[in-house]
Tab-separated table of C-alpha atoms and ligand atoms in Angstrom:
chain	number	residue	atom	x	y	z
B	1	UNK	CA	-0.041	-0.035	-0.068
B	2	UNK	CA	2.637	2.500	1.205
B	3	UNK	CA	5.099	1.413	-1.575
B	4	UNK	CA	2.543	1.985	-4.136
B	5	UNK	CA	1.631	5.578	-2.854
B	6	UNK	CA	5.430	6.406	-2.907
B	7	UNK	CA	5.923	5.160	-6.440
B	8	UNK	CA	2.818	6.936	-7.648
B	9	UNK	CA	3.223	10.423	-6.331
B	10	UNK	CA	6.625	11.230	-8.162
B	11	UNK	CA	5.127	9.733	-11.305
B	12	UNK	CA	2.096	11.996	-11.070
B	13	UNK	CA	4.368	14.958	-10.279
B	14	UNK	CA	6.575	14.412	-13.118
B	15	UNK	CA	3.396	14.090	-15.501
B	16	UNK	CA	2.071	17.409	-14.310
B	17	UNK	CA	5.394	19.122	-14.855
B	18	UNK	CA	5.441	17.858	-18.428
B	19	UNK	CA	1.992	19.092	-18.874
B	20	UNK	CA	2.708	22.507	-17.586
B	21	UNK	CA	5.915	22.666	-19.725
B	22	UNK	CA	4.002	21.711	-22.858
B	23	UNK	CA	1.684	24.630	-22.442
B	24	UNK	CA	4.544	26.929	-21.827
B	25	UNK	CA	6.299	25.731	-24.980
B	26	UNK	CA	3.067	25.946	-26.902
B	27	UNK	CA	2.780	29.783	-26.360
B	28	UNK	CA	6.359	30.247	-27.052
B	29	UNK	CA	6.079	28.543	-30.495
B	30	UNK	CA	3.559	31.179	-31.808
B	31	UNK	CA	5.660	33.496	-33.980
B	32	UNK	CA	4.831	36.609	-35.995
B	33	UNK	CA	5.685	35.386	-39.506
B	34	UNK	CA	4.535	31.733	-39.100
B	35	UNK	CA	3.276	31.578	-42.559
B	36	UNK	CA	6.205	33.460	-44.330
B	37	UNK	CA	7.288	30.440	-46.146
B	38	UNK	CA	4.111	28.412	-46.485
B	39	UNK	CA	1.571	31.094	-47.238
B	40	UNK	CA	3.320	34.516	-47.394
B	41	UNK	CA	-0.037	36.268	-48.396
B	42	UNK	CA	-2.053	34.597	-45.729
B	43	UNK	CA	-2.602	37.871	-43.633
B	44	UNK	CA	-3.186	39.950	-46.335
B	45	UNK	CA	-5.865	37.716	-47.831
B	46	UNK	CA	-7.646	37.744	-44.519
B	47	UNK	CA	-7.472	41.407	-44.126
B	48	UNK	CA	-8.859	41.849	-47.608
B	49	UNK	CA	-11.689	39.705	-47.196
B	50	UNK	CA	-13.027	40.691	-43.868
B	51	UNK	CA	-12.569	44.309	-44.372
B	52	UNK	CA	-14.671	43.870	-47.657
B	53	UNK	CA	-17.230	42.098	-45.344
B	54	UNK	CA	-17.205	44.736	-42.713
B	55	UNK	CA	-17.791	47.463	-45.629
B	56	UNK	CA	-21.021	45.308	-46.830
B	57	UNK	CA	-21.984	44.263	-43.432
B	58	UNK	CA	-21.183	46.715	-40.728
B	59	UNK	CA	-22.119	44.397	-37.817
B	60	UNK	CA	-19.078	42.057	-38.741
B	61	UNK	CA	-16.375	43.512	-36.647
B	62	UNK	CA	-18.328	43.452	-33.314
B	63	UNK	CA	-19.445	39.882	-34.052
B	64	UNK	CA	-15.959	38.554	-34.939
B	65	UNK	CA	-14.585	40.277	-32.006
B	66	UNK	CA	-17.226	38.498	-29.750
B	67	UNK	CA	-16.653	35.076	-31.351
B	68	UNK	CA	-12.856	35.606	-30.789
B	69	UNK	CA	-13.640	36.048	-27.100
B	70	UNK	CA	-15.704	33.041	-26.957
B	71	UNK	CA	-13.117	30.910	-28.935
B	72	UNK	CA	-10.180	31.880	-26.648
B	73	UNK	CA	-12.223	31.925	-23.135
B	74	UNK	CA	-13.605	28.502	-23.734
B	75	UNK	CA	-10.986	25.805	-24.117
B	76	UNK	CA	-8.448	28.055	-25.754
B	77	UNK	CA	-7.978	29.863	-29.113
B	78	UNK	CA	-8.587	26.841	-31.296
B	79	UNK	CA	-11.571	27.456	-33.285
B	80	UNK	CA	-13.617	25.009	-31.385
B	81	UNK	CA	-16.436	27.657	-31.392
B	82	UNK	CA	-16.611	27.541	-35.276
B	83	UNK	CA	-17.544	23.794	-35.305
B	84	UNK	CA	-21.074	23.495	-36.544
B	85	UNK	CA	-23.170	20.765	-34.915
B	86	UNK	CA	-23.815	17.799	-37.182
B	87	UNK	CA	-26.195	14.944	-37.059
B	88	UNK	CA	-23.407	12.880	-35.370
B	89	UNK	CA	-22.320	15.303	-32.640
B	90	UNK	CA	-23.374	18.503	-30.831
B	91	UNK	CA	-20.763	21.342	-30.546
B	92	UNK	CA	-20.092	24.498	-28.658
B	93	UNK	CA	-22.700	26.203	-31.033
B	94	UNK	CA	-25.342	24.273	-29.310
B	95	UNK	CA	-24.793	26.112	-25.923
B	96	UNK	CA	-27.253	28.735	-24.636
B	97	UNK	CA	-24.239	31.216	-24.504
B	98	UNK	CA	-23.449	30.579	-28.163
B	99	UNK	CA	-26.973	31.174	-29.628
B	100	UNK	CA	-26.693	34.808	-30.313
B	101	UNK	CA	-23.203	34.684	-31.884
B	102	UNK	CA	-23.934	36.411	-35.203
B	103	UNK	CA	-23.907	34.527	-38.539
B	104	UNK	CA	-21.966	37.393	-40.285
B	105	UNK	CA	-18.825	36.668	-37.965
B	106	UNK	CA	-18.861	33.072	-38.983
B	107	UNK	CA	-19.374	33.929	-42.727
B	108	UNK	CA	-16.427	36.198	-42.664
B	109	UNK	CA	-14.199	33.619	-41.353
B	110	UNK	CA	-15.484	31.150	-43.924
B	111	UNK	CA	-15.059	33.553	-46.639
B	112	UNK	CA	-11.387	34.292	-45.530
B	113	UNK	CA	-10.700	30.453	-45.127
B	114	UNK	CA	-12.088	29.834	-48.548
B	115	UNK	CA	-9.818	32.134	-50.094
B	116	UNK	CA	-6.833	30.939	-48.209
B	117	UNK	CA	-7.580	27.268	-49.318
B	118	UNK	CA	-7.486	28.503	-52.804
B	119	UNK	CA	-4.028	30.049	-52.363
B	120	UNK	CA	-2.370	27.572	-50.054
B	121	UNK	CA	-4.753	24.652	-49.122
B	122	UNK	CA	-4.521	22.915	-45.656
B	123	UNK	CA	-1.895	25.429	-44.332
B	124	UNK	CA	-3.680	28.291	-42.285
B	125	UNK	CA	-5.628	27.146	-39.355
B	126	UNK	CA	-9.126	28.523	-38.531
B	127	UNK	CA	-7.915	29.542	-35.154
B	128	UNK	CA	-5.340	31.908	-36.722
B	129	UNK	CA	-7.833	33.209	-39.402
B	130	UNK	CA	-10.191	34.192	-36.378
B	131	UNK	CA	-7.252	35.818	-34.484
B	132	UNK	CA	-6.184	37.907	-37.611
B	133	UNK	CA	-9.945	38.915	-38.347
B	134	UNK	CA	-10.479	40.134	-34.902
B	135	UNK	CA	-7.159	41.973	-34.989
B	136	UNK	CA	-7.785	43.764	-38.268
B	137	UNK	CA	-11.415	44.547	-37.543
B	138	UNK	CA	-10.521	46.199	-34.117
B	139	UNK	CA	-7.867	48.482	-35.937
B	140	UNK	CA	-10.469	49.098	-38.763
B	141	UNK	CA	-13.081	50.440	-36.202
B	142	UNK	CA	-10.435	52.788	-34.820
B	143	UNK	CA	-9.142	50.757	-32.006
B	144	UNK	CA	-5.663	49.834	-31.263
B	145	UNK	CA	-3.240	47.879	-33.500
B	146	UNK	CA	-1.447	45.035	-31.860
B	147	UNK	CA	1.226	42.413	-32.634
B	148	UNK	CA	-0.104	38.994	-33.510
B	149	UNK	CA	1.803	35.745	-33.151
B	150	UNK	CA	0.495	32.795	-35.289
B	151	UNK	CA	0.709	29.105	-35.535
B	152	UNK	CA	-2.418	28.070	-33.556
B	153	UNK	CA	-3.794	24.590	-34.493
B	154	UNK	CA	-7.561	23.925	-34.680
B	155	UNK	CA	-9.167	21.829	-31.888
B	156	UNK	CA	-10.030	18.074	-32.279
B	157	UNK	CA	-13.170	18.678	-30.049
B	158	UNK	CA	-15.839	21.066	-29.343
B	159	UNK	CA	-18.062	20.544	-26.083
B	160	UNK	CA	-21.620	21.742	-25.960
B	161	UNK	CA	-21.202	22.112	-22.260
B	162	UNK	CA	-18.204	24.234	-22.196
B	163	UNK	CA	-19.494	27.593	-22.971
B	164	UNK	CA	-22.112	27.698	-20.331
B	165	UNK	CA	-19.629	26.480	-17.839
B	166	UNK	CA	-16.810	29.012	-18.854
B	167	UNK	CA	-18.381	32.157	-19.975
B	168	UNK	CA	-19.797	35.019	-17.615
B	169	UNK	CA	-23.455	35.852	-17.942
B	170	UNK	CA	-24.746	39.515	-18.436
B	171	UNK	CA	-26.106	39.416	-14.922
B	172	UNK	CA	-22.859	38.038	-13.288
B	173	UNK	CA	-21.694	40.049	-10.208
B	174	UNK	CA	-18.361	41.823	-10.322
B	175	UNK	CA	-16.792	39.283	-7.820
B	176	UNK	CA	-18.007	36.536	-10.002
B	177	UNK	CA	-16.331	38.221	-13.125
B	178	UNK	CA	-13.188	38.785	-11.303
B	179	UNK	CA	-13.017	35.130	-10.266
B	180	UNK	CA	-13.987	33.834	-13.674
B	181	UNK	CA	-11.204	35.910	-15.429
B	182	UNK	CA	-8.756	35.248	-12.701
B	183	UNK	CA	-9.443	31.408	-13.317
B	184	UNK	CA	-7.969	32.271	-16.707
B	185	UNK	CA	-4.999	34.294	-15.457
B	186	UNK	CA	-6.634	37.782	-15.989
B	187	UNK	CA	-6.431	40.687	-13.518
B	188	UNK	CA	-9.343	42.875	-12.613
B	189	UNK	CA	-7.735	45.550	-14.749
B	190	UNK	CA	-7.618	43.343	-17.758
B	191	UNK	CA	-11.377	42.268	-17.128
B	192	UNK	CA	-12.057	46.068	-17.312
B	193	UNK	CA	-10.019	46.695	-20.507
B	194	UNK	CA	-11.418	43.592	-22.139
B	195	UNK	CA	-14.986	44.595	-21.389
B	196	UNK	CA	-14.284	47.750	-23.217
B	197	UNK	CA	-14.744	45.760	-26.219
B	198	UNK	CA	-18.580	46.560	-25.640
B	199	UNK	CA	-17.896	49.891	-27.480
B	200	UNK	CA	-18.864	48.093	-30.483
B	201	UNK	CA	-22.135	45.914	-31.311
B	202	UNK	CA	-25.152	45.023	-30.088
B	203	UNK	CA	-27.044	43.192	-27.277
B	204	UNK	CA	-30.517	41.586	-27.626
B	205	UNK	CA	-33.318	42.862	-24.986
B	206	UNK	CA	-33.526	39.551	-23.061
B	207	UNK	CA	-29.951	40.118	-21.917
B	208	UNK	CA	-30.885	43.216	-19.864
B	209	UNK	CA	-34.756	43.052	-19.739
B	210	UNK	CA	-34.485	42.533	-15.934
B	211	UNK	CA	-32.940	45.926	-15.609
B	212	UNK	CA	-35.728	47.789	-17.400
B	213	UNK	CA	-39.090	45.958	-16.814
B	214	UNK	CA	-38.848	45.708	-12.951
B	215	UNK	CA	-42.648	46.721	-12.377
B	216	UNK	CA	-43.949	44.555	-15.007
B	217	UNK	CA	-41.800	41.642	-13.712
B	218	UNK	CA	-44.201	41.150	-10.690
B	219	UNK	CA	-42.431	43.876	-8.833
B	220	UNK	CA	-45.790	45.830	-8.423
B	221	UNK	CA	-46.532	49.350	-8.491
B	222	UNK	CA	-43.906	50.079	-5.583
B	223	UNK	CA	-41.047	48.379	-7.453
B	224	UNK	CA	-38.548	50.802	-9.102
B	225	UNK	CA	-39.481	50.982	-12.918
B	226	UNK	CA	-35.680	50.069	-13.742
B	227	UNK	CA	-32.423	49.382	-12.237
B	228	UNK	CA	-31.661	52.377	-10.113
B	229	UNK	CA	-28.023	52.531	-11.285
B	230	UNK	CA	-29.380	53.471	-14.919
B	231	UNK	CA	-29.707	56.721	-16.192
B	232	UNK	CA	-33.517	57.316	-16.025
B	233	UNK	CA	-34.036	58.739	-19.753
B	234	UNK	CA	-31.762	55.890	-20.868
B	235	UNK	CA	-33.988	53.343	-19.240
B	236	UNK	CA	-36.993	54.915	-20.745
B	237	UNK	CA	-35.472	54.766	-24.253
B	238	UNK	CA	-34.601	51.056	-23.718
B	239	UNK	CA	-38.202	50.243	-22.555
B	240	UNK	CA	-39.491	51.783	-25.679
B	241	UNK	CA	-37.064	49.958	-28.011
B	242	UNK	CA	-37.553	46.558	-26.172
B	243	UNK	CA	-41.364	47.030	-25.904
B	244	UNK	CA	-42.059	43.946	-28.094
B	245	UNK	CA	-39.033	41.797	-27.385
B	246	UNK	CA	-40.912	38.624	-26.088
B	247	UNK	CA	-42.815	38.577	-29.386
B	248	UNK	CA	-39.785	39.683	-31.596
B	249	UNK	CA	-36.711	38.306	-29.790
B	250	UNK	CA	-34.396	39.659	-32.476
B	251	UNK	CA	-34.622	43.177	-31.266
B	252	UNK	CA	-31.294	44.387	-30.205
B	253	UNK	CA	-29.781	47.656	-29.294
B	254	UNK	CA	-26.116	49.078	-29.335
B	255	UNK	CA	-23.930	48.367	-26.453
B	256	UNK	CA	-22.255	51.937	-26.776
B	257	UNK	CA	-25.294	54.182	-27.225
B	258	UNK	CA	-23.086	57.318	-27.925
B	259	UNK	CA	-20.504	55.996	-30.561
B	260	UNK	CA	-21.690	52.521	-31.571
B	261	UNK	CA	-19.770	52.475	-34.711
B	262	UNK	CA	-16.430	53.448	-33.375
B	263	UNK	CA	-13.960	51.487	-31.171
B	264	UNK	CA	-13.149	54.017	-28.454
B	265	UNK	CA	-13.232	54.733	-24.696
B	266	UNK	CA	-16.741	56.323	-24.804
B	267	UNK	CA	-18.063	53.028	-23.379
B	268	UNK	CA	-16.336	53.855	-20.107
B	269	UNK	CA	-17.584	57.409	-20.140
B	270	UNK	CA	-21.088	55.974	-20.498
B	271	UNK	CA	-20.741	53.890	-17.197
B	272	UNK	CA	-20.009	57.028	-15.537
B	273	UNK	CA	-23.427	58.392	-16.464
B	274	UNK	CA	-25.367	55.212	-15.971
B	275	UNK	CA	-25.481	54.574	-19.679
B	276	UNK	CA	-24.172	50.998	-19.461
B	277	UNK	CA	-26.237	48.448	-21.136
B	278	UNK	CA	-25.707	45.107	-19.561
B	279	UNK	CA	-25.793	44.550	-15.811
B	280	UNK	CA	-22.079	43.527	-15.992
B	281	UNK	CA	-21.050	46.799	-17.792
B	282	UNK	CA	-22.666	49.192	-15.232
B	283	UNK	CA	-21.518	47.095	-12.219
B	284	UNK	CA	-17.859	47.861	-13.368
B	285	UNK	CA	-18.782	51.518	-12.235
B	286	UNK	CA	-20.811	50.629	-9.115
B	287	UNK	CA	-18.153	48.174	-7.625
B	288	UNK	CA	-15.295	49.893	-5.860
B	289	UNK	CA	-12.682	47.281	-6.990
B	290	UNK	CA	-13.191	48.368	-10.734
B	291	UNK	CA	-14.417	51.830	-10.548
B	292	UNK	CA	-11.080	53.336	-10.415
B	293	UNK	CA	-10.111	51.597	-13.587
B	294	UNK	CA	-13.310	52.665	-15.547
B	295	UNK	CA	-12.346	56.144	-14.283
B	296	UNK	CA	-8.963	55.900	-15.818
B	297	UNK	CA	-10.001	54.623	-19.227
B	298	UNK	CA	-12.994	57.101	-19.372
B	299	UNK	CA	-10.359	59.918	-18.751
B	300	UNK	CA	-7.660	58.503	-20.991
B	301	UNK	CA	-8.256	56.670	-24.429
B	302	UNK	CA	-4.407	56.138	-24.843
B	303	UNK	CA	-4.325	54.169	-21.531
B	304	UNK	CA	-7.395	52.107	-22.404
B	305	UNK	CA	-5.861	51.229	-25.893
B	306	UNK	CA	-2.626	50.241	-24.451
B	307	UNK	CA	-4.247	47.969	-21.739
B	308	UNK	CA	-6.886	46.568	-24.300
B	309	UNK	CA	-4.017	45.746	-26.818
B	310	UNK	CA	-1.907	43.836	-24.002
B	311	UNK	CA	-5.031	42.141	-22.634
B	312	UNK	CA	-6.217	40.850	-26.112
B	313	UNK	CA	-2.652	39.631	-26.907
B	314	UNK	CA	-2.930	37.637	-23.761
B	315	UNK	CA	-6.399	36.399	-24.491
B	316	UNK	CA	-4.993	35.302	-27.970
B	317	UNK	CA	-2.685	32.908	-26.606
B	318	UNK	CA	-5.009	31.215	-24.118
B	319	UNK	CA	-4.881	27.315	-24.273
B	320	UNK	CA	-3.200	27.390	-27.740
B	321	UNK	CA	-2.819	23.898	-29.328
B	322	UNK	CA	0.253	22.977	-31.037
B	323	UNK	CA	1.651	20.003	-33.113
B	324	UNK	CA	-0.444	16.854	-32.763
B	325	UNK	CA	-2.774	18.395	-30.184
B	326	UNK	CA	-4.743	19.924	-33.034
B	327	UNK	CA	-4.993	20.086	-36.884
B	328	UNK	CA	-5.395	22.581	-39.541
B	329	UNK	CA	-9.032	22.199	-40.685
B	330	UNK	CA	-9.838	22.390	-44.364
B	331	UNK	CA	-13.180	23.732	-43.247
B	332	UNK	CA	-13.626	25.715	-40.315
B	333	UNK	CA	-16.998	24.372	-39.291
B	334	UNK	CA	-15.993	20.753	-39.247
B	335	UNK	CA	-13.200	18.468	-38.058
B	336	UNK	CA	-10.999	17.027	-40.965
B	337	UNK	CA	-11.952	13.422	-39.706
B	338	UNK	CA	-15.676	14.060	-40.530
B	339	UNK	CA	-17.392	12.912	-43.610
B	340	UNK	CA	-18.359	15.614	-46.106
B	341	UNK	CA	-21.791	17.153	-45.464
B	342	UNK	CA	-24.653	16.185	-47.783
B	343	UNK	CA	-25.426	19.058	-49.983
B	344	UNK	CA	-25.477	22.694	-49.119
P	401	HEM	C1	-16.912	40.734	-18.925
P	401	HEM	C2	-17.752	39.641	-19.287
P	401	HEM	C3	-18.671	39.748	-20.430
P	401	HEM	C4	-19.967	39.458	-20.645
P	401	HEM	C5	-20.836	39.048	-19.338
P	401	HEM	C6	-20.459	39.634	-21.977
P	401	HEM	C7	-21.793	39.458	-22.479
P	401	HEM	C8	-22.113	39.795	-23.552
P	401	HEM	C9	-23.618	39.782	-24.087
P	401	HEM	C10	-24.727	39.143	-23.099
P	401	HEM	C11	-23.624	40.373	-25.221
P	401	HEM	C12	-24.829	40.516	-26.067
P	401	HEM	C13	-25.075	39.281	-27.123
P	401	HEM	C14	-26.258	39.356	-27.747
P	401	HEM	O1	-27.429	39.624	-27.072
P	401	HEM	O2	-26.381	39.323	-29.012
P	401	HEM	C15	-22.202	40.643	-25.608
P	401	HEM	C16	-21.918	41.290	-26.703
P	401	HEM	C17	-20.511	41.472	-27.167
P	401	HEM	N1	-19.512	41.157	-26.593
P	401	HEM	FE1	-19.356	40.624	-24.507
P	401	HEM	N2	-19.381	39.866	-22.641
P	401	HEM	C18	-18.288	39.918	-21.879
P	401	HEM	C19	-16.915	40.331	-22.321
P	401	HEM	C20	-16.577	40.608	-23.481
P	401	HEM	C21	-15.168	40.562	-23.987
P	401	HEM	C22	-13.965	40.245	-23.074
P	401	HEM	C23	-15.370	40.849	-25.447
P	401	HEM	C24	-14.103	40.896	-26.419
P	401	HEM	C25	-12.933	41.191	-26.145
P	401	HEM	C26	-16.568	40.985	-25.759
P	401	HEM	C27	-17.014	41.381	-26.965
P	401	HEM	C28	-18.403	41.436	-27.227
P	401	HEM	C29	-18.916	42.215	-28.385
P	401	HEM	C30	-17.931	42.753	-29.538
P	401	HEM	C31	-20.299	42.194	-28.510
P	401	HEM	C32	-21.064	42.562	-29.540
P	401	HEM	C33	-21.421	41.547	-30.520
P	401	HEM	C34	-22.490	41.791	-31.529
P	401	HEM	O3	-22.694	42.861	-31.791
P	401	HEM	O4	-22.670	40.822	-32.391
P	401	HEM	N3	-17.452	40.655	-24.543
P	401	HEM	N4	-21.399	40.430	-24.794
P	402	NAG	C1	-29.087	35.373	-14.756
P	402	NAG	O1	-29.445	35.005	-16.186
P	402	NAG	C2	-29.570	33.702	-16.458
P	402	NAG	C3	-29.736	33.477	-17.769
P	402	NAG	O2	-30.152	34.541	-18.382
P	402	NAG	C4	-30.821	33.202	-15.590
P	402	NAG	O3	-31.126	31.914	-15.638
P	402	NAG	C5	-30.631	33.517	-13.993
P	402	NAG	O4	-31.730	33.162	-13.260
P	402	NAG	C6	-30.072	34.957	-13.880
P	402	NAG	N1	-29.603	35.205	-12.440
P	402	NAG	C7	-30.065	36.166	-11.587
P	402	NAG	C8	-29.561	36.089	-10.234
P	402	NAG	O5	-30.920	36.949	-11.989
P	403	NAG	C1	-2.723	58.620	-20.528
P	403	NAG	O1	-2.012	57.233	-20.439
P	403	NAG	C2	-0.780	57.051	-21.080
P	403	NAG	C3	-0.563	55.795	-20.996
P	403	NAG	O2	-0.710	55.089	-19.844
P	403	NAG	C4	0.013	58.090	-20.347
P	403	NAG	O3	1.493	57.854	-21.086
P	403	NAG	C5	-0.430	59.473	-20.469
P	403	NAG	O4	0.390	60.253	-19.577
P	403	NAG	C6	-1.735	59.605	-19.946
P	403	NAG	N1	-2.324	60.938	-20.045
P	403	NAG	C7	-2.935	61.664	-19.144
P	403	NAG	C8	-3.219	63.028	-19.609
P	403	NAG	O5	-2.951	61.282	-17.962
């Protein structure tokens, strides 16, 4: 009995060391010019395709940025989020947290990947395509440019349970957000900086209905009409916009009511005025732990851009797969081992 335990412990310890080491090596191996020899025009091609897509479909940038977050935060930046459910297997796309991921974002990645497969088949991973697309679109919307290392491999699995287990909800508390980000190695400051991504895009009414329909929700006449941390005219505007949201669940409003089409620091200025849309947005201003960081970014866009750039670079190397831990998918929506789909 005792002998067994003595033997097993060092073996387990060694195994853990190896696993930790492999992760460290994986990150170290991403390099800026990964495709210089194998597909020199790779980045150029992605850039061209996604900026065209952004021009024709202005919701693309926000969608791609959110999909990139969901990819990296759930089981690493490995394109597991892109796998479509099939008749054989469910995927991350089946999770409740994935349901509102916008089609335009997936379409942008598919288009870029199709162009790449014509130029250099089987070379550029879908995880890298998504990372390049997010980087380019942030810059295109006026946000910071940041360096990007490449060489991510695509996942061999996509779990339908993972997104709901790993992603925060729109009503998570700040301590919960801090804990969820800390679990992935992010500081509270990085949480606030990354939340600045809500300077772009939309949220559907169901994500914040609890904040604006308190009387209707059985609160009675005595209930406050809306979350008291909200600016009253803003709450009124949202009540109007979302009047029919239960009948029409597609109704969505801008995350940044002031400058929705621009990647800037106005999201943080909004929070100071009660113009945060999601409960998690506004709570960053209410909570004393994150308030000073919001204050700093609201006052200084350069500081926000610098911190956002550092944090998203860090997000982009989360749980990266290398070598035989992954593959370069031929299609981003299915594993290479799968049989071809039947028809379009
Ligand atoms: C801090 C925790 C976060 C929560 C609770 C959260 C939650 C949400 C929710 C509920 C929506 C609305 C989805 C919809 O109704 O369609 C949304 C949208 C969005 N999120 Fe987050 N998010 C968080 C962090 C992030 C991060 C870190 C990023 C990127 C770095 C990000 C990027 C986006 C973008 C760009 C949109 C707009 C998507 C679109 O217009 O299609 N979010 N988020
Ligand atoms: C938060 O939102 C989720 C899903 O939208 C819901 O199931 C849950 O009850 C909410 N939690 C609270 C405390 O309101
Ligand atoms: C804004 O932040 C940047 C980067 O941290 C800093 O260099 C600069 O001095 C700040 N500007 C002001 C006006 O505080």
